[in-house]
């Protein structure tokens, strides 16, 4: 999770308009899943109306991090 946070910080220093994460919670224990959720919530609040974050996941715990959900 710490590596994820560092990668996100460096990514958004550049002018990136969209980020797609495919199953970012795969293999995480409950503590790191919670940390990922908190990080995604913070990130989405920081880039709202400026950038898009698309997350493909089966983890219900990540739902609160986003404004819009599309279920397939």
Short mmCIF file of C-alpha atoms in Angstrom, two decimals:
data_model
loop_
_atom_site.label_atom_id
_atom_site.label_comp_id
_atom_site.label_asym_id
_atom_site.label_seq_id
_atom_site.Cartn_x
_atom_site.Cartn_y
_atom_site.Cartn_z
CA UNK A 1 0.00 0.00 0.00
CA UNK A 2 2.89 2.37 0.67
CA UNK A 3 4.24 1.77 -2.83
CA UNK A 4 0.76 2.53 -4.20
CA UNK A 5 0.70 5.85 -2.37
CA UNK A 6 4.16 6.82 -3.70
CA UNK A 7 3.18 5.83 -7.22
CA UNK A 8 -0.03 7.87 -7.04
CA UNK A 9 1.80 10.94 -5.75
CA UNK A 10 4.36 10.80 -8.55
CA UNK A 11 1.70 10.06 -11.18
CA UNK A 12 -0.39 13.10 -10.38
CA UNK A 13 2.59 15.43 -10.41
CA UNK A 14 2.41 14.95 -14.17
CA UNK A 15 -0.55 16.14 -16.18
CA UNK A 16 -2.45 12.84 -16.27
CA UNK A 17 -6.15 13.10 -17.11
CA UNK A 18 -7.21 9.54 -16.34
CA UNK A 19 -6.03 6.64 -14.24
CA UNK A 20 -7.32 3.06 -14.54
CA UNK A 21 -6.72 0.57 -11.75
CA UNK A 22 -7.59 -3.07 -12.47
CA UNK A 23 -8.14 -5.03 -9.25
CA UNK A 24 -5.84 -2.86 -7.09
CA UNK A 25 -6.96 -4.72 -3.96
CA UNK A 26 -5.96 -8.17 -5.20
CA UNK A 27 -3.99 -9.97 -2.51
CA UNK A 28 -4.37 -7.28 0.14
CA UNK A 29 -5.19 -8.14 3.73
CA UNK A 30 -8.00 -6.26 5.51
CA UNK A 31 -5.67 -3.64 7.00
CA UNK A 32 -4.11 -2.76 3.64
CA UNK A 33 -7.51 -2.85 1.95
CA UNK A 34 -8.68 -0.20 4.42
CA UNK A 35 -5.55 1.86 3.72
CA UNK A 36 -6.21 1.58 -0.03
CA UNK A 37 -9.81 2.72 0.49
CA UNK A 38 -8.68 5.73 2.52
CA UNK A 39 -6.05 6.60 -0.09
CA UNK A 40 -8.55 6.34 -2.96
CA UNK A 41 -11.09 8.47 -1.06
CA UNK A 42 -8.46 11.14 -0.47
CA UNK A 43 -7.24 10.97 -4.06
CA UNK A 44 -10.73 11.17 -5.56
CA UNK A 45 -11.58 14.20 -3.41
CA UNK A 46 -8.37 15.93 -4.54
CA UNK A 47 -8.89 15.39 -8.29
CA UNK A 48 -12.68 15.70 -8.46
CA UNK A 49 -13.81 17.57 -11.61
CA UNK A 50 -10.23 17.59 -12.94
CA UNK A 51 -9.33 13.94 -13.55
CA UNK A 52 -10.98 10.56 -13.85
CA UNK A 53 -10.16 7.49 -11.80
CA UNK A 54 -11.57 4.20 -13.05
CA UNK A 55 -11.30 1.24 -10.70
CA UNK A 56 -12.24 -2.28 -11.68
CA UNK A 57 -12.78 -4.31 -8.52
CA UNK A 58 -14.88 -6.88 -6.71
CA UNK A 59 -14.20 -5.25 -3.32
CA UNK A 60 -17.38 -3.76 -1.85
CA UNK A 61 -15.24 -1.90 0.73
CA UNK A 62 -13.94 0.46 -1.99
CA UNK A 63 -17.41 1.77 -2.94
CA UNK A 64 -17.35 4.81 -0.59
CA UNK A 65 -14.27 6.15 -2.36
CA UNK A 66 -16.15 7.09 -5.53
CA UNK A 67 -18.96 9.35 -6.68
CA UNK A 68 -20.26 7.08 -9.41
CA UNK A 69 -20.49 3.29 -9.64
CA UNK A 70 -21.18 1.18 -12.69
CA UNK A 71 -22.03 -2.44 -12.00
CA UNK A 72 -21.57 -4.99 -14.77
#
